[in-house]
Amino acid sequence: MEYYLSDKEFMHAAIQGKYLTAEQVARCKQSQKNAPKHKDKMLHELALYHNLMSVEQLDRLYKETRKKNKALAIGNYEIKSILGEGGLGVVYLAKQLSMKRNVALKVLYRKWVQDEEFRKRFLLEARIVGKLSHTNLIQVFDIGYDKGHYYFSMEYVPGSTLEQIINKDDYIPLEKAMDHTLQLLDALNYIWKKNLVHRDIKPSNIIINKEQIAKLGDFGFVKSKMDEQLVQNDDFVLGTPDYMSPEQAMGKNDLDYRSDIYSLGATFYHMITGSAPYDGSESVIIRQHIKAAIPSPLSIRGSIPPGVCQIIEKMMAKEPQDRYQSYENLKRDLVLVKEGSSPKAERLDINKSTIARQDFFGLPAQIYKLEEEIKRLKYREIYYQILIVILCSTLVIILLLAG
């Protein structure tokens, strides 16, 4: 049996196990049938999407099904449970049968298998990360294809993501947060030397193990100068709005390590305050990354030292040239503040940022211009509808008069 349940098997198992009612299953099927964006989704994905089931419940359903049937497997791996889901695929806890060890197995979503762009992106992630080896990076072991599914196996790291820790404890104590940030900075410096930019640094992509070692994973959005020819169109992914740099938010393709510094700063901010720098809808957050000064961490948690705020302000400067320009200088300031000294970085003035002072109509991403264009199209549609009504009414009057 393959690692997933078909829609028919899922319906039977979910109803029989009383995870879903027949009405809830019908709702998922209706959504799958009528909503264009859901037509390629499996029923279990829609159950999660509509909050009818939790990942934990789906995990339990898989386990129960495996006991009743033969083990769920793909390639040389026996699936044990679901660890999480990302933009490109689902990650399972699996046992590598040949090595008799637990691994994290990332499997490309079925809906993306036939999409060349996403398939290339998935394989690019495996190929690039497979060449990396660092204490603070999740190691890739193997890549393969089986029964119509692309997958790669990775180091399994027992622990919790930063996101899970923050959700549980509200925030991360400053000393721990600085330790995590320094470790992540070491990992990023390693990949920057390989001409790579991660582009999706965020709490959910960082695992902290029992020894308090931070591990950065999920290179699905990685930007490689060596592999630009593999993925020709980068416009379909940007990263996560809560942590993306202004240049990333504006759709620029020539990102460098300073974009990662911004995202690391936003992640550091979230760790010590318990909340992301900006709040609102995705479009609002994107605009704020481009134009708005970050709320001072002190306004959220008054015990945060001013030196830490100063470091975050520089990491999250709107202009790349105003951020830290080297790994060494950023690490120097983090260590200084950790030891109770002041950072050497100069304070920044948001009003001096040329990005922040740009008129939105001139932005490469053309956020406001796009919104205005949509409004114009709507008004044009309304205008044509009114015009048609007037013409039809006029025609009816003419016919009546002629009769």
Short mmCIF file of C-alpha atoms in Angstrom, two decimals:
data_model
loop_
_atom_site.label_atom_id
_atom_site.label_comp_id
_atom_site.label_asym_id
_atom_site.label_seq_id
_atom_site.Cartn_x
_atom_site.Cartn_y
_atom_site.Cartn_z
CA MET A 1 0.00 0.00 0.00
CA GLU A 2 1.27 3.48 -0.85
CA TYR A 3 2.07 6.04 1.80
CA TYR A 4 -1.18 7.97 1.26
CA LEU A 5 -4.85 7.02 1.41
CA SER A 6 -6.95 7.38 -1.70
CA ASP A 7 -10.04 9.55 -1.37
CA LYS A 8 -12.21 6.44 -1.19
CA GLU A 9 -10.06 4.86 1.52
CA PHE A 10 -9.90 8.11 3.45
CA MET A 11 -13.68 8.56 3.38
CA HIS A 12 -14.22 5.02 4.65
CA ALA A 13 -11.57 5.26 7.39
CA ALA A 14 -12.62 8.75 8.52
CA ILE A 15 -16.31 7.89 8.83
CA GLN A 16 -15.74 4.43 10.29
CA GLY A 17 -13.27 5.84 12.83
CA LYS A 18 -15.72 8.66 13.63
CA TYR A 19 -13.19 11.33 12.72
CA LEU A 20 -15.68 12.88 10.30
CA THR A 21 -19.41 12.66 9.73
CA ALA A 22 -20.87 11.79 6.34
CA GLU A 23 -21.97 15.43 6.05
CA GLN A 24 -18.42 16.68 6.65
CA VAL A 25 -17.03 14.30 4.04
CA ALA A 26 -19.72 15.54 1.63
CA ARG A 27 -18.61 19.11 2.33
CA CYS A 28 -15.02 18.22 1.38
CA LYS A 29 -16.18 16.48 -1.80
CA GLN A 30 -18.32 19.49 -2.72
CA SER A 31 -15.35 21.79 -2.16
CA GLN A 32 -13.15 19.51 -4.28
CA LYS A 33 -15.71 19.51 -7.07
CA ASN A 34 -16.80 23.16 -7.16
CA ALA A 35 -13.81 25.24 -6.05
CA PRO A 36 -11.19 25.55 -8.82
CA LYS A 37 -8.37 26.02 -6.30
CA HIS A 38 -9.34 22.75 -4.58
CA LYS A 39 -9.84 20.50 -7.59
CA ASP A 40 -6.33 18.99 -7.30
CA LYS A 41 -6.47 18.51 -3.53
CA MET A 42 -7.00 15.17 -1.84
CA LEU A 43 -9.95 14.86 0.54
CA HIS A 44 -7.70 14.57 3.59
CA GLU A 45 -6.04 17.85 2.57
CA LEU A 46 -9.44 19.53 2.37
CA ALA A 47 -10.42 18.12 5.76
CA LEU A 48 -7.34 19.89 7.17
CA TYR A 49 -8.03 23.04 5.13
CA HIS A 50 -11.59 23.34 6.47
CA ASN A 51 -10.41 22.60 10.03
CA LEU A 52 -12.55 19.47 10.17
CA MET A 53 -9.53 17.46 11.29
CA SER A 54 -6.23 18.29 12.94
CA VAL A 55 -2.84 17.01 11.76
CA GLU A 56 -2.75 14.91 14.95
CA GLN A 57 -6.08 13.27 14.09
CA LEU A 58 -4.97 12.57 10.53
CA ASP A 59 -1.75 11.13 11.90
CA ARG A 60 -3.77 8.83 14.19
CA LEU A 61 -5.98 7.77 11.29
CA TYR A 62 -2.90 6.79 9.27
CA LYS A 63 -1.53 4.79 12.18
CA GLU A 64 -4.81 2.94 12.68
CA THR A 65 -5.02 2.20 8.96
CA ARG A 66 -1.47 0.87 8.93
CA LYS A 67 -2.31 -1.56 11.72
CA LYS A 68 -5.26 -2.90 9.77
CA ASN A 69 -3.34 -3.14 6.52
CA LYS A 70 0.26 -3.73 5.61
CA ALA A 71 2.76 -0.98 6.41
CA LEU A 72 2.53 2.28 4.49
CA ALA A 73 5.73 2.55 2.50
CA ILE A 74 7.46 4.42 -0.27
CA GLY A 75 10.75 3.24 -1.70
CA ASN A 76 13.04 1.94 1.02
CA TYR A 77 11.08 3.77 3.72
CA GLU A 78 8.30 2.70 6.06
CA ILE A 79 6.04 5.60 7.04
CA LYS A 80 5.43 6.01 10.76
CA SER A 81 3.63 9.33 11.16
CA ILE A 82 3.17 12.83 9.78
CA LEU A 83 5.65 15.44 11.00
CA GLY A 84 4.27 18.42 9.12
CA GLU A 85 3.35 19.99 5.79
CA GLY A 86 5.06 22.66 3.71
CA GLY A 87 4.53 24.54 0.48
CA LEU A 88 5.84 21.73 -1.73
CA GLY A 89 5.18 18.55 0.18
CA VAL A 90 4.38 16.64 3.32
CA VAL A 91 7.08 15.48 5.75
CA TYR A 92 6.80 12.09 7.43
CA LEU A 93 8.67 10.34 10.19
CA ALA A 94 9.88 7.20 8.44
CA LYS A 95 12.19 4.26 9.00
CA GLN A 96 14.93 3.72 6.43
CA LEU A 97 14.79 -0.07 6.17
CA SER A 98 18.28 -0.57 4.75
CA MET A 99 19.96 1.49 7.50
CA LYS A 100 17.44 0.74 10.26
CA ARG A 101 17.26 4.40 11.26
CA ASN A 102 14.56 7.03 11.59
CA VAL A 103 14.53 9.80 8.99
CA ALA A 104 12.33 12.69 7.96
CA LEU A 105 10.91 11.85 4.53
CA LYS A 106 9.69 14.73 2.40
CA VAL A 107 7.29 13.71 -0.37
CA LEU A 108 6.19 16.07 -3.13
CA TYR A 109 2.43 16.69 -3.13
CA ARG A 110 0.68 14.64 -5.78
CA LYS A 111 -0.89 17.79 -7.19
CA TRP A 112 2.60 19.14 -8.02
CA VAL A 113 4.07 15.97 -9.58
CA GLN A 114 2.85 16.93 -13.05
CA ASP A 115 3.85 20.58 -12.61
CA GLU A 116 7.35 20.93 -14.05
CA GLU A 117 8.10 24.15 -12.14
CA PHE A 118 7.27 22.73 -8.73
CA ARG A 119 8.92 19.40 -9.51
CA LYS A 120 12.14 21.20 -10.44
CA ARG A 121 11.94 23.30 -7.29
CA PHE A 122 11.51 20.19 -5.15
CA LEU A 123 14.43 18.36 -6.77
CA LEU A 124 16.56 21.52 -6.60
CA GLU A 125 16.03 21.67 -2.84
CA ALA A 126 17.18 18.06 -2.43
CA ARG A 127 20.16 18.46 -4.74
CA ILE A 128 21.43 21.65 -3.12
CA VAL A 129 20.91 20.65 0.51
CA GLY A 130 22.41 17.23 -0.20
CA LYS A 131 25.73 18.97 -0.83
CA LEU A 132 25.65 20.85 2.48
CA SER A 133 27.02 19.67 5.81
CA HIS A 134 26.77 21.86 8.90
CA THR A 135 25.84 21.29 12.53
CA ASN A 136 22.99 23.79 12.28
CA LEU A 137 21.55 22.55 8.98
CA ILE A 138 19.28 19.55 8.52
CA GLN A 139 21.22 17.00 6.43
CA VAL A 140 19.74 15.35 3.31
CA PHE A 141 20.57 11.66 2.83
CA ASP A 142 18.84 10.34 -0.25
CA ILE A 143 16.59 11.30 -3.16
CA GLY A 144 14.31 9.02 -5.11
CA TYR A 145 11.15 8.28 -7.09
CA ASP A 146 8.69 5.50 -6.36
CA LYS A 147 5.12 4.71 -7.42
CA GLY A 148 4.66 8.09 -9.04
CA HIS A 149 6.05 10.06 -6.10
CA TYR A 150 9.20 12.14 -5.72
CA TYR A 151 10.81 12.12 -2.29
CA PHE A 152 13.99 12.78 -0.37
CA SER A 153 15.06 11.66 3.08
CA MET A 154 16.60 13.94 5.68
CA GLU A 155 18.10 13.81 9.13
CA TYR A 156 15.33 13.37 11.69
CA VAL A 157 15.69 15.90 14.50
CA PRO A 158 13.59 15.11 17.59
CA GLY A 159 12.57 18.40 19.11
CA SER A 160 10.24 21.35 18.56
CA THR A 161 10.16 24.14 16.02
CA LEU A 162 10.65 27.69 17.24
CA GLU A 163 7.05 28.32 16.24
CA GLN A 164 5.83 25.52 18.52
CA ILE A 165 7.99 26.76 21.40
CA ILE A 166 6.74 30.34 21.03
CA ASN A 167 3.11 29.19 20.83
CA LYS A 168 3.59 27.17 24.02
CA ASP A 169 5.70 29.61 26.08
CA ASP A 170 4.59 32.97 24.55
CA TYR A 171 8.19 33.98 23.83
CA ILE A 172 11.77 32.73 24.12
CA PRO A 173 14.03 34.04 26.92
CA LEU A 174 16.57 36.53 25.61
CA GLU A 175 19.70 34.48 26.32
CA LYS A 176 18.28 31.41 24.57
CA ALA A 177 17.04 33.52 21.67
CA MET A 178 20.50 35.03 21.21
CA ASP A 179 22.09 31.57 21.32
CA HIS A 180 19.66 30.34 18.66
CA THR A 181 20.30 33.42 16.51
CA LEU A 182 24.08 33.00 16.72
CA GLN A 183 23.80 29.34 15.72
CA LEU A 184 21.52 30.19 12.79
CA LEU A 185 23.90 32.95 11.75
CA ASP A 186 26.74 30.40 11.60
CA ALA A 187 24.60 28.14 9.39
CA LEU A 188 23.64 31.02 7.11
CA ASN A 189 27.25 32.17 6.78
CA TYR A 190 28.08 28.64 5.65
CA ILE A 191 25.43 28.65 2.90
CA TRP A 192 26.23 32.24 1.87
CA LYS A 193 29.80 31.11 1.15
CA LYS A 194 28.25 28.55 -1.21
CA ASN A 195 26.50 31.38 -3.11
CA LEU A 196 23.12 30.38 -1.70
CA VAL A 197 20.33 32.50 -0.24
CA HIS A 198 17.74 30.67 1.88
CA ARG A 199 14.83 33.13 1.33
CA ASP A 200 12.42 31.51 3.80
CA ILE A 201 13.89 31.86 7.29
CA LYS A 202 11.07 31.67 9.82
CA PRO A 203 10.30 30.01 13.19
CA SER A 204 8.48 27.04 11.64
CA ASN A 205 11.58 26.14 9.59
CA ILE A 206 13.86 25.99 12.63
CA ILE A 207 13.98 22.98 14.96
CA ILE A 208 15.52 23.09 18.43
CA ASN A 209 16.66 19.69 19.69
CA LYS A 210 17.05 18.49 23.28
CA GLU A 211 20.63 19.78 23.39
CA GLN A 212 19.35 23.26 22.39
CA ILE A 213 21.02 23.02 19.00
CA ALA A 214 19.17 25.00 16.33
CA LYS A 215 18.67 23.27 12.98
CA LEU A 216 17.59 25.22 9.90
CA GLY A 217 15.63 23.32 7.27
CA ASP A 218 13.19 23.72 4.38
CA PHE A 219 15.26 25.00 1.47
CA GLY A 220 12.24 24.90 -0.85
CA PHE A 221 12.66 28.56 -1.78
CA VAL A 222 16.46 28.56 -1.91
CA LYS A 223 18.11 30.83 -4.46
CA SER A 224 21.27 29.47 -6.03
CA LYS A 225 23.41 31.37 -8.50
CA MET A 226 24.71 28.00 -9.67
CA ASP A 227 21.24 26.64 -10.37
CA GLU A 228 19.38 29.59 -11.88
CA GLN A 229 19.10 27.71 -15.15
CA LEU A 230 17.15 24.92 -13.46
CA VAL A 231 14.24 27.08 -12.36
CA GLN A 232 13.58 29.80 -14.88
CA ASN A 233 10.62 31.48 -13.16
CA ASP A 234 11.02 32.58 -9.56
CA ASP A 235 7.90 34.71 -9.47
CA PHE A 236 5.63 31.98 -8.14
CA VAL A 237 7.30 31.96 -4.73
CA LEU A 238 8.36 34.80 -2.47
CA GLY A 239 8.68 33.38 0.99
CA THR A 240 6.58 33.99 4.08
CA PRO A 241 5.20 37.58 4.35
CA ASP A 242 5.78 37.86 8.12
CA TYR A 243 9.56 37.56 7.68
CA MET A 244 10.38 38.60 4.12
CA SER A 245 12.72 41.45 3.29
CA PRO A 246 11.45 44.61 1.53
CA GLU A 247 13.27 43.68 -1.68
CA GLN A 248 11.74 40.22 -1.52
CA ALA A 249 8.31 41.75 -0.93
CA MET A 250 8.80 43.91 -4.02
CA GLY A 251 9.42 40.85 -6.17
CA LYS A 252 13.10 41.44 -6.85
CA ASN A 253 15.09 38.46 -8.09
CA ASP A 254 18.61 39.68 -7.34
CA LEU A 255 18.46 38.83 -3.64
CA ASP A 256 21.65 38.32 -1.66
CA TYR A 257 22.65 37.34 1.87
CA ARG A 258 21.36 40.65 3.25
CA SER A 259 17.80 39.51 2.53
CA ASP A 260 18.44 36.53 4.83
CA ILE A 261 19.84 38.91 7.47
CA TYR A 262 16.52 40.79 7.40
CA SER A 263 14.51 37.57 7.76
CA LEU A 264 16.77 36.38 10.58
CA GLY A 265 16.17 39.74 12.27
CA ALA A 266 12.40 39.31 11.93
CA THR A 267 12.69 35.80 13.38
CA PHE A 268 14.85 37.08 16.27
CA TYR A 269 12.21 39.78 16.87
CA HIS A 270 9.47 37.12 17.02
CA MET A 271 11.49 34.99 19.43
CA ILE A 272 12.01 37.71 22.04
CA THR A 273 8.64 39.48 21.74
CA GLY A 274 6.33 36.55 21.03
CA SER A 275 4.89 38.18 17.90
CA ALA A 276 5.97 38.88 14.33
CA PRO A 277 7.06 42.47 13.55
CA TYR A 278 3.88 43.35 11.63
CA ASP A 279 0.24 42.33 11.86
CA GLY A 280 -2.61 42.28 9.35
CA SER A 281 -3.51 40.64 6.05
CA GLU A 282 -0.73 39.41 3.77
CA SER A 283 -0.95 42.49 1.54
CA VAL A 284 -0.87 44.82 4.56
CA ILE A 285 2.15 43.02 6.03
CA ILE A 286 3.98 43.22 2.71
CA ARG A 287 3.40 46.98 2.52
CA GLN A 288 4.61 47.41 6.09
CA HIS A 289 7.83 45.54 5.36
CA ILE A 290 8.43 47.98 2.53
CA LYS A 291 7.44 51.27 4.18
CA ALA A 292 6.72 51.05 7.91
CA ALA A 293 9.23 51.27 10.73
CA ILE A 294 9.22 48.15 12.89
CA PRO A 295 7.45 48.54 16.25
CA SER A 296 10.12 48.69 18.95
CA PRO A 297 10.54 45.35 20.74
CA LEU A 298 10.60 47.45 23.94
CA SER A 299 6.98 48.45 23.33
CA ILE A 300 6.02 44.77 23.54
CA ARG A 301 8.41 43.54 26.22
CA GLY A 302 9.94 46.27 28.33
CA SER A 303 12.80 44.14 29.67
CA ILE A 304 14.55 43.86 26.30
CA PRO A 305 17.92 45.72 26.36
CA PRO A 306 18.20 48.74 24.03
CA GLY A 307 21.28 47.16 22.44
CA VAL A 308 19.19 44.21 21.25
CA CYS A 309 16.66 46.61 19.73
CA GLN A 310 19.51 48.42 17.98
CA ILE A 311 20.78 45.18 16.44
CA ILE A 312 17.31 44.20 15.22
CA GLU A 313 16.76 47.66 13.74
CA LYS A 314 19.97 47.32 11.72
CA MET A 315 19.22 43.74 10.67
CA MET A 316 15.78 44.88 9.49
CA ALA A 317 16.81 48.12 7.79
CA LYS A 318 14.71 48.81 4.69
CA GLU A 319 17.75 49.28 2.47
CA PRO A 320 20.09 46.26 2.10
CA GLN A 321 23.10 48.60 2.24
CA ASP A 322 21.96 49.86 5.66
CA ARG A 323 21.94 46.37 7.18
CA TYR A 324 24.94 44.49 8.49
CA GLN A 325 27.26 43.98 5.55
CA SER A 326 29.11 41.00 6.97
CA TYR A 327 28.64 37.93 9.11
CA GLU A 328 31.56 39.05 11.28
CA ASN A 329 30.05 42.44 12.20
CA LEU A 330 26.65 41.00 13.05
CA LYS A 331 28.16 38.23 15.15
CA ARG A 332 30.42 40.77 16.87
CA ASP A 333 27.44 42.90 17.95
CA LEU A 334 25.38 39.90 19.10
CA VAL A 335 28.28 38.69 21.25
CA LEU A 336 28.89 42.19 22.64
CA VAL A 337 25.26 42.60 23.72
CA LYS A 338 25.15 39.07 25.10
CA GLU A 339 28.14 39.98 27.29
CA GLY A 340 26.44 43.16 28.49
CA SER A 341 28.18 45.67 26.22
CA SER A 342 26.74 47.98 23.57
CA PRO A 343 26.74 47.11 19.86
CA LYS A 344 29.02 49.04 17.53
CA ALA A 345 26.41 49.41 14.80
CA GLU A 346 25.11 52.94 14.26
CA ARG A 347 21.43 53.71 14.82
CA LEU A 348 19.34 54.06 11.68
CA ASP A 349 16.78 56.65 10.64
CA ILE A 350 13.80 55.15 8.79
CA ASN A 351 13.14 58.55 7.15
CA LYS A 352 16.45 58.29 5.29
CA SER A 353 15.42 55.08 3.56
CA THR A 354 14.87 55.56 -0.17
CA ILE A 355 12.70 52.44 -0.25
CA ALA A 356 10.48 53.77 2.52
CA ARG A 357 10.14 57.12 0.71
CA GLN A 358 9.31 55.61 -2.68
CA ASP A 359 5.89 56.21 -4.10
CA PHE A 360 4.14 52.86 -4.25
CA PHE A 361 3.35 53.32 -7.95
CA GLY A 362 7.07 53.06 -8.64
CA LEU A 363 7.67 49.80 -6.81
CA PRO A 364 8.72 46.81 -8.89
CA ALA A 365 6.01 44.71 -7.30
CA GLN A 366 3.52 47.52 -8.08
CA ILE A 367 1.34 46.59 -5.15
CA TYR A 368 -0.81 49.69 -5.20
CA LYS A 369 -0.77 49.94 -8.96
CA LEU A 370 -2.09 46.41 -9.18
CA GLU A 371 -4.87 47.16 -6.72
CA GLU A 372 -5.83 50.29 -8.64
CA GLU A 373 -5.82 48.32 -11.88
CA ILE A 374 -8.20 45.79 -10.34
CA LYS A 375 -10.47 48.63 -9.21
CA ARG A 376 -10.43 50.13 -12.71
CA LEU A 377 -11.32 46.78 -14.23
CA LYS A 378 -14.22 46.44 -11.82
CA TYR A 379 -15.46 49.95 -12.61
CA ARG A 380 -15.06 49.27 -16.33
CA GLU A 381 -17.08 46.08 -15.97
CA ILE A 382 -19.82 47.99 -14.12
CA TYR A 383 -19.74 50.70 -16.80
CA TYR A 384 -20.20 48.15 -19.59
CA GLN A 385 -23.02 46.46 -17.71
CA ILE A 386 -24.82 49.80 -17.32
CA LEU A 387 -24.18 50.60 -20.99
CA ILE A 388 -25.65 47.25 -22.05
CA VAL A 389 -28.74 47.85 -19.90
CA ILE A 390 -29.19 51.33 -21.45
CA LEU A 391 -28.78 49.99 -24.99
CA CYS A 392 -31.20 47.13 -24.35
CA SER A 393 -33.74 49.51 -22.82
CA THR A 394 -33.37 51.87 -25.78
CA LEU A 395 -33.86 48.99 -28.21
CA VAL A 396 -37.01 47.86 -26.39
CA ILE A 397 -38.43 51.42 -26.49
CA ILE A 398 -37.68 51.69 -30.21
CA LEU A 399 -39.39 48.36 -30.89
CA LEU A 400 -42.43 49.39 -28.85
CA LEU A 401 -42.70 52.71 -30.68
CA ALA A 402 -42.28 50.97 -34.02
CA GLY A 403 -45.03 48.48 -33.10
#
